[in-house]
PDB file of C-alpha atoms in Angstrom:
ATOM      1  CA  MET D   1      18.352  11.752 -21.876  1.00 73.00           C
ATOM      2  CA  LYS D   2      15.436   9.281 -21.947  1.00 83.00           C
ATOM      3  CA  ASP D   3      11.966  10.720 -22.421  1.00 88.00           C
ATOM      4  CA  TRP D   4      10.858   9.802 -18.882  1.00 96.00           C
ATOM      5  CA  GLU D   5      13.918  11.201 -17.065  1.00 96.00           C
ATOM      6  CA  GLN D   6      12.729  14.828 -16.942  1.00 96.00           C
ATOM      7  CA  LYS D   7       9.385  13.695 -15.557  1.00 96.00           C
ATOM      8  CA  ALA D   8      11.171  11.619 -12.898  1.00 97.00           C
ATOM      9  CA  ILE D   9      13.342  14.548 -11.800  1.00 96.00           C
ATOM     10  CA  LYS D  10      10.305  16.859 -11.537  1.00 96.00           C
ATOM     11  CA  LEU D  11       8.349  14.284  -9.546  1.00 97.00           C
ATOM     12  CA  LEU D  12      11.293  13.745  -7.205  1.00 97.00           C
ATOM     13  CA  GLU D  13      11.553  17.511  -6.624  1.00 97.00           C
ATOM     14  CA  LYS D  14       7.784  17.660  -6.024  1.00 96.00           C
ATOM     15  CA  SER D  15       8.035  14.859  -3.445  1.00 97.00           C
ATOM     16  CA  LEU D  16      10.936  16.508  -1.598  1.00 97.00           C
ATOM     17  CA  THR D  17       9.675  20.091  -1.343  1.00 94.00           C
ATOM     18  CA  PRO D  18       8.373  21.894   0.605  1.00 93.00           C
ATOM     19  CA  LEU D  19       7.959  18.953   3.014  1.00 94.00           C
ATOM     20  CA  PRO D  20       9.384  15.553   2.054  1.00 96.00           C
ATOM     21  CA  GLN D  21       6.622  13.027   1.417  1.00 95.00           C
ATOM     22  CA  GLU D  22       6.225  10.153  -0.978  1.00 95.00           C
ATOM     23  CA  ILE D  23       3.658  10.660  -3.700  1.00 97.00           C
ATOM     24  CA  ASN D  24       1.779   8.069  -5.757  1.00 97.00           C
ATOM     25  CA  GLU D  25       4.301   8.206  -8.612  1.00 98.00           C
ATOM     26  CA  ILE D  26       7.418   7.928  -6.400  1.00 97.00           C
ATOM     27  CA  ASP D  27       8.731   5.465  -3.809  1.00 97.00           C
ATOM     28  CA  TRP D  28      12.048   6.332  -2.161  1.00 97.00           C
ATOM     29  CA  LYS D  29      14.501   3.641  -1.167  1.00 96.00           C
ATOM     30  CA  ALA D  30      17.810   3.910   0.663  1.00 95.00           C
ATOM     31  CA  ASN D  31      18.738   0.447  -0.623  1.00 93.00           C
ATOM     32  CA  ILE D  32      17.000  -2.603  -2.056  1.00 93.00           C
ATOM     33  CA  SER D  33      14.972  -4.744   0.300  1.00 87.00           C
ATOM     34  CA  GLU D  34      15.957  -8.364   0.759  1.00 87.00           C
ATOM     35  CA  ASN D  35      12.240  -9.126   0.563  1.00 87.00           C
ATOM     36  CA  GLY D  36      11.605  -9.743  -3.163  1.00 90.00           C
ATOM     37  CA  GLN D  37       7.844  -9.952  -2.567  1.00 94.00           C
ATOM     38  CA  ARG D  38       7.842  -6.396  -1.249  1.00 94.00           C
ATOM     39  CA  ILE D  39       9.579  -5.135  -4.401  1.00 96.00           C
ATOM     40  CA  ALA D  40       7.150  -7.217  -6.519  1.00 97.00           C
ATOM     41  CA  ARG D  41       4.250  -5.424  -4.804  1.00 97.00           C
ATOM     42  CA  HIS D  42       5.759  -2.055  -5.734  1.00 97.00           C
ATOM     43  CA  LEU D  43       6.263  -3.184  -9.339  1.00 98.00           C
ATOM     44  CA  SER D  44       2.649  -4.391  -9.474  1.00 98.00           C
ATOM     45  CA  ALA D  45       1.407  -1.113  -7.995  1.00 98.00           C
ATOM     46  CA  PHE D  46       3.280   1.126 -10.438  1.00 98.00           C
ATOM     47  CA  SER D  47       2.341  -1.090 -13.392  1.00 97.00           C
ATOM     48  CA  ASN D  48      -1.312  -0.786 -12.431  1.00 96.00           C
ATOM     49  CA  TYR D  49      -1.121   2.950 -11.688  1.00 96.00           C
ATOM     50  CA  SER D  50      -2.104   5.338 -14.473  1.00 94.00           C
ATOM     51  CA  GLY D  51       1.131   6.621 -16.006  1.00 94.00           C
ATOM     52  CA  GLY D  52       3.337   4.203 -14.064  1.00 97.00           C
ATOM     53  CA  GLY D  53       5.842   5.319 -11.451  1.00 98.00           C
ATOM     54  CA  PHE D  54       9.396   5.344 -10.146  1.00 98.00           C
ATOM     55  CA  LEU D  55      11.383   3.480  -7.539  1.00 98.00           C
ATOM     56  CA  ILE D  56      14.090   5.932  -6.518  1.00 98.00           C
ATOM     57  CA  PHE D  57      17.176   4.552  -4.811  1.00 98.00           C
ATOM     58  CA  GLY D  58      19.499   6.833  -2.899  1.00 97.00           C
ATOM     59  CA  VAL D  59      16.827   8.750  -0.969  1.00 97.00           C
ATOM     60  CA  ASN D  60      16.120   7.668   2.612  1.00 96.00           C
ATOM     61  CA  ASP D  61      12.744   7.590   4.394  1.00 94.00           C
ATOM     62  CA  ASP D  62      13.233  11.180   5.568  1.00 95.00           C
ATOM     63  CA  GLY D  63      13.657  12.421   1.998  1.00 96.00           C
ATOM     64  CA  VAL D  64      17.410  12.983   2.322  1.00 96.00           C
ATOM     65  CA  LYS D  65      19.478  12.289  -0.806  1.00 97.00           C
ATOM     66  CA  ILE D  66      22.150   9.842   0.361  1.00 97.00           C
ATOM     67  CA  GLY D  67      23.064   8.475  -3.079  1.00 97.00           C
ATOM     68  CA  VAL D  68      24.021   5.016  -4.253  1.00 97.00           C
ATOM     69  CA  LYS D  69      27.375   3.557  -5.296  1.00 96.00           C
ATOM     70  CA  LYS D  70      28.021   1.954  -8.691  1.00 95.00           C
ATOM     71  CA  GLU D  71      28.201  -1.579  -7.265  1.00 95.00           C
ATOM     72  CA  GLN D  72      24.962  -0.976  -5.393  1.00 96.00           C
ATOM     73  CA  CYS D  73      23.288   0.256  -8.614  1.00 96.00           C
ATOM     74  CA  ASN D  74      24.326  -2.854 -10.504  1.00 96.00           C
ATOM     75  CA  GLU D  75      22.957  -5.128  -7.768  1.00 96.00           C
ATOM     76  CA  ILE D  76      19.660  -3.208  -7.560  1.00 97.00           C
ATOM     77  CA  VAL D  77      19.096  -3.161 -11.331  1.00 97.00           C
ATOM     78  CA  LYS D  78      19.832  -6.882 -11.609  1.00 97.00           C
ATOM     79  CA  LYS D  79      17.531  -7.819  -8.722  1.00 97.00           C
ATOM     80  CA  ILE D  80      14.648  -5.643  -9.948  1.00 97.00           C
ATOM     81  CA  GLY D  81      15.009  -6.993 -13.479  1.00 97.00           C
ATOM     82  CA  ASN D  82      14.750 -10.539 -12.143  1.00 96.00           C
ATOM     83  CA  ILE D  83      11.716  -9.695 -10.005  1.00 97.00           C
ATOM     84  CA  ALA D  84      10.002  -7.975 -12.968  1.00 97.00           C
ATOM     85  CA  ARG D  85      10.452 -11.162 -15.026  1.00 96.00           C
ATOM     86  CA  GLU D  86       9.859 -13.835 -12.398  1.00 96.00           C
ATOM     87  CA  ASN D  87       7.657 -12.469  -9.593  1.00 96.00           C
ATOM     88  CA  VAL D  88       4.864 -10.592 -11.378  1.00 97.00           C
ATOM     89  CA  GLU D  89       2.402 -11.615 -14.039  1.00 96.00           C
ATOM     90  CA  PRO D  90       2.278 -10.572 -16.763  1.00 95.00           C
ATOM     91  CA  GLN D  91       5.994  -9.833 -16.906  1.00 95.00           C
ATOM     92  CA  ILE D  92       6.930  -6.176 -17.117  1.00 96.00           C
ATOM     93  CA  ALA D  93       9.867  -4.284 -18.577  1.00 95.00           C
ATOM     94  CA  VAL D  94      11.533  -1.620 -16.467  1.00 97.00           C
ATOM     95  CA  SER D  95      14.079   1.048 -17.389  1.00 97.00           C
ATOM     96  CA  HIS D  96      16.694   2.728 -15.270  1.00 97.00           C
ATOM     97  CA  CYS D  97      19.170   5.590 -15.171  1.00 97.00           C
ATOM     98  CA  VAL D  98      21.504   7.227 -12.674  1.00 97.00           C
ATOM     99  CA  ILE D  99      21.367  11.002 -12.334  1.00 97.00           C
ATOM    100  CA  GLU D 100      23.566  13.110 -10.083  1.00 96.00           C
ATOM    101  CA  ILE D 101      21.427  15.463  -8.010  1.00 96.00           C
ATOM    102  CA  ASP D 102      22.987  17.763  -5.408  1.00 95.00           C
ATOM    103  CA  GLY D 103      26.191  15.677  -5.445  1.00 96.00           C
ATOM    104  CA  ALA D 104      24.402  12.352  -4.874  1.00 97.00           C
ATOM    105  CA  ASN D 105      23.996   9.623  -7.487  1.00 98.00           C
ATOM    106  CA  ILE D 106      20.294   8.751  -7.569  1.00 98.00           C
ATOM    107  CA  LEU D 107      19.087   5.575  -9.304  1.00 98.00           C
ATOM    108  CA  PHE D 108      15.709   5.918 -11.016  1.00 98.00           C
ATOM    109  CA  ILE D 109      13.831   2.727 -11.909  1.00 98.00           C
ATOM    110  CA  TYR D 110      10.951   3.541 -14.246  1.00 98.00           C
ATOM    111  CA  VAL D 111       7.986   1.175 -14.106  1.00 98.00           C
ATOM    112  CA  PRO D 112       5.627   2.065 -16.961  1.00 97.00           C
ATOM    113  CA  GLU D 113       1.887   1.529 -16.822  1.00 95.00           C
ATOM    114  CA  ALA D 114       1.203  -1.962 -18.168  1.00 94.00           C
ATOM    115  CA  SER D 115      -0.954  -2.346 -21.255  1.00 89.00           C
ATOM    116  CA  SER D 116      -2.375  -5.643 -19.944  1.00 89.00           C
ATOM    117  CA  ARG D 117      -3.611  -5.175 -16.406  1.00 91.00           C
ATOM    118  CA  PRO D 118      -3.836  -5.960 -13.623  1.00 95.00           C
ATOM    119  CA  VAL D 119      -0.245  -6.916 -12.997  1.00 96.00           C
ATOM    120  CA  HIS D 120      -0.296  -9.230  -9.980  1.00 97.00           C
ATOM    121  CA  LEU D 121       2.061 -11.388  -7.978  1.00 97.00           C
ATOM    122  CA  ARG D 122       2.835 -14.596  -9.838  1.00 94.00           C
ATOM    123  CA  SER D 123       1.229 -17.782  -8.500  1.00 87.00           C
ATOM    124  CA  ARG D 124      -1.015 -15.777  -6.200  1.00 87.00           C
ATOM    125  CA  GLY D 125      -3.963 -15.040  -8.502  1.00 90.00           C
ATOM    126  CA  ILE D 126      -5.372 -11.895  -9.977  1.00 95.00           C
ATOM    127  CA  TYR D 127      -6.611 -10.554  -6.632  1.00 96.00           C
ATOM    128  CA  GLU D 128      -3.018 -10.225  -5.436  1.00 97.00           C
ATOM    129  CA  SER D 129      -2.763  -6.970  -7.404  1.00 97.00           C
ATOM    130  CA  TYR D 130      -1.494  -3.696  -5.991  1.00 98.00           C
ATOM    131  CA  THR D 131      -1.881   0.023  -6.645  1.00 97.00           C
ATOM    132  CA  ARG D 132      -0.664   3.327  -5.234  1.00 97.00           C
ATOM    133  CA  SER D 133      -2.764   5.471  -2.920  1.00 96.00           C
ATOM    134  CA  ALA D 134      -1.719   8.386  -0.697  1.00 95.00           C
ATOM    135  CA  GLY D 135       1.936   7.699  -1.491  1.00 95.00           C
ATOM    136  CA  GLN D 136       1.658   4.091  -0.327  1.00 96.00           C
ATOM    137  CA  THR D 137       1.512   0.700  -2.036  1.00 97.00           C
ATOM    138  CA  ARG D 138      -1.639  -1.189  -1.108  1.00 98.00           C
ATOM    139  CA  GLN D 139      -3.555  -4.250  -2.274  1.00 98.00           C
ATOM    140  CA  MET D 140      -6.432  -3.578  -4.661  1.00 98.00           C
ATOM    141  CA  SER D 141      -9.994  -4.407  -3.655  1.00 97.00           C
ATOM    142  CA  LYS D 142     -11.993  -6.913  -5.689  1.00 96.00           C
ATOM    143  CA  GLN D 143     -13.957  -4.004  -7.173  1.00 95.00           C
ATOM    144  CA  GLU D 144     -10.752  -2.232  -8.233  1.00 95.00           C
ATOM    145  CA  VAL D 145      -9.470  -5.426  -9.848  1.00 95.00           C
ATOM    146  CA  ALA D 146     -12.753  -5.840 -11.749  1.00 92.00           C
ATOM    147  CA  LEU D 147     -12.632  -2.215 -12.922  1.00 91.00           C
ATOM    148  CA  ILE D 148      -9.022  -2.422 -14.087  1.00 91.00           C
ATOM    149  CA  VAL D 149      -9.733  -5.674 -15.947  1.00 89.00           C
ATOM    150  CA  SER D 150     -12.618  -4.079 -17.813  1.00 83.00           C
ATOM    151  CA  THR D 151     -10.706  -0.897 -18.666  1.00 80.00           C
ATOM    152  CA  SER D 152      -7.572  -2.827 -19.593  1.00 75.00           C
ATOM    153  CA  ASN D 153      -9.522  -4.774 -22.190  1.00 64.00           C
ATOM    154  CA  ASN D 154     -11.123  -1.554 -23.488  1.00 57.00           C
ATOM    155  CA  LEU D 155     -14.579  -2.658 -22.375  1.00 55.00           C
ATOM    156  CA  THR D 156     -16.771   0.370 -21.840  1.00 59.00           C
ATOM    157  CA  PHE D 157     -20.244   0.388 -20.375  1.00 60.00           C
ATOM    158  CA  GLU D 158     -21.748   0.849 -23.824  1.00 62.00           C
ATOM    159  CA  THR D 159     -19.994  -2.191 -25.290  1.00 60.00           C
ATOM    160  CA  LYS D 160     -20.690  -4.642 -22.485  1.00 59.00           C
ATOM    161  CA  LEU D 161     -23.496  -7.162 -22.760  1.00 63.00           C
ATOM    162  CA  ALA D 162     -26.390  -6.313 -20.474  1.00 66.00           C
ATOM    163  CA  THR D 163     -27.306  -9.943 -20.125  1.00 66.00           C
ATOM    164  CA  GLU D 164     -26.534 -13.266 -21.703  1.00 67.00           C
ATOM    165  CA  THR D 165     -29.321 -15.182 -20.005  1.00 73.00           C
ATOM    166  CA  LEU D 166     -32.422 -13.817 -21.817  1.00 76.00           C
ATOM    167  CA  ASP D 167     -33.763 -15.081 -25.113  1.00 81.00           C
ATOM    168  CA  ILE D 168     -34.617 -12.622 -27.905  1.00 80.00           C
ATOM    169  CA  SER D 169     -38.352 -12.409 -27.101  1.00 81.00           C
ATOM    170  CA  LYS D 170     -37.638 -11.466 -23.464  1.00 81.00           C
ATOM    171  CA  ILE D 171     -35.106  -8.869 -24.556  1.00 79.00           C
ATOM    172  CA  LEU D 172     -37.595  -7.308 -26.992  1.00 78.00           C
ATOM    173  CA  SER D 173     -40.264  -7.256 -24.265  1.00 79.00           C
ATOM    174  CA  LYS D 174     -37.944  -5.150 -22.103  1.00 80.00           C
ATOM    175  CA  LEU D 175     -37.222  -2.645 -24.882  1.00 83.00           C
ATOM    176  CA  ASP D 176     -39.754  -0.038 -25.895  1.00 83.00           C
ATOM    177  CA  PHE D 177     -38.698  -0.268 -29.531  1.00 81.00           C
ATOM    178  CA  VAL D 178     -42.143   0.688 -30.867  1.00 86.00           C
ATOM    179  CA  SER D 179     -41.840   4.131 -29.268  1.00 87.00           C
ATOM    180  CA  TYR D 180     -38.371   4.522 -30.743  1.00 84.00           C
ATOM    181  CA  PHE D 181     -39.657   3.933 -34.271  1.00 87.00           C
ATOM    182  CA  ASP D 182     -42.674   6.217 -33.671  1.00 88.00           C
ATOM    183  CA  LEU D 183     -40.480   9.055 -32.390  1.00 88.00           C
ATOM    184  CA  SER D 184     -37.958   8.679 -35.200  1.00 90.00           C
ATOM    185  CA  ARG D 185     -40.800   8.501 -37.737  1.00 91.00           C
ATOM    186  CA  LYS D 186     -39.509   5.271 -39.164  1.00 90.00           C
ATOM    187  CA  GLN D 187     -41.498   2.271 -40.222  1.00 90.00           C
ATOM    188  CA  LEU D 188     -41.527  -0.564 -37.717  1.00 86.00           C
ATOM    189  CA  PRO D 189     -39.515  -3.477 -39.182  1.00 86.00           C
ATOM    190  CA  LYS D 190     -41.034  -6.896 -39.372  1.00 80.00           C
TER     191      LYS D 190
END
């Protein structure tokens, strides 16, 4: 069993009980959509979501496990693999498995959180990035894109440049460095 399979099963159970509802980590599908852009949005959303997420095929919109057939699984895996390579940027790698649950074969597609984010729709620009919210896939705001870019590149507030437009004398005039040296009882450098 793959390391993410147990997590997927628990999340599926969580989404189905006590009342069936999709959660941020799970998106149920009865079958694959003919609309590749819609699947690309889901892949972008899970890639940008902390911890990633799962497309689960064989569960209808009401949360009923209807299962998928082997031929259907092969078609779905192939199509999603192509979309992950060709429709999102940067490309992402997905994993899959089929698990029998309550007599129904359920296809789990695992979309891990991307290390380089945001993952967005190819040829559409960085602002065509998606995330998960309230169990739904939605487009990110410009502020969310900016935040994910800064956290993806490990830029924290403390490491960012406050300004690049001031010369050294103006920067020093804005800092009370004399007080710092007085309080730390250190000699003021020349």
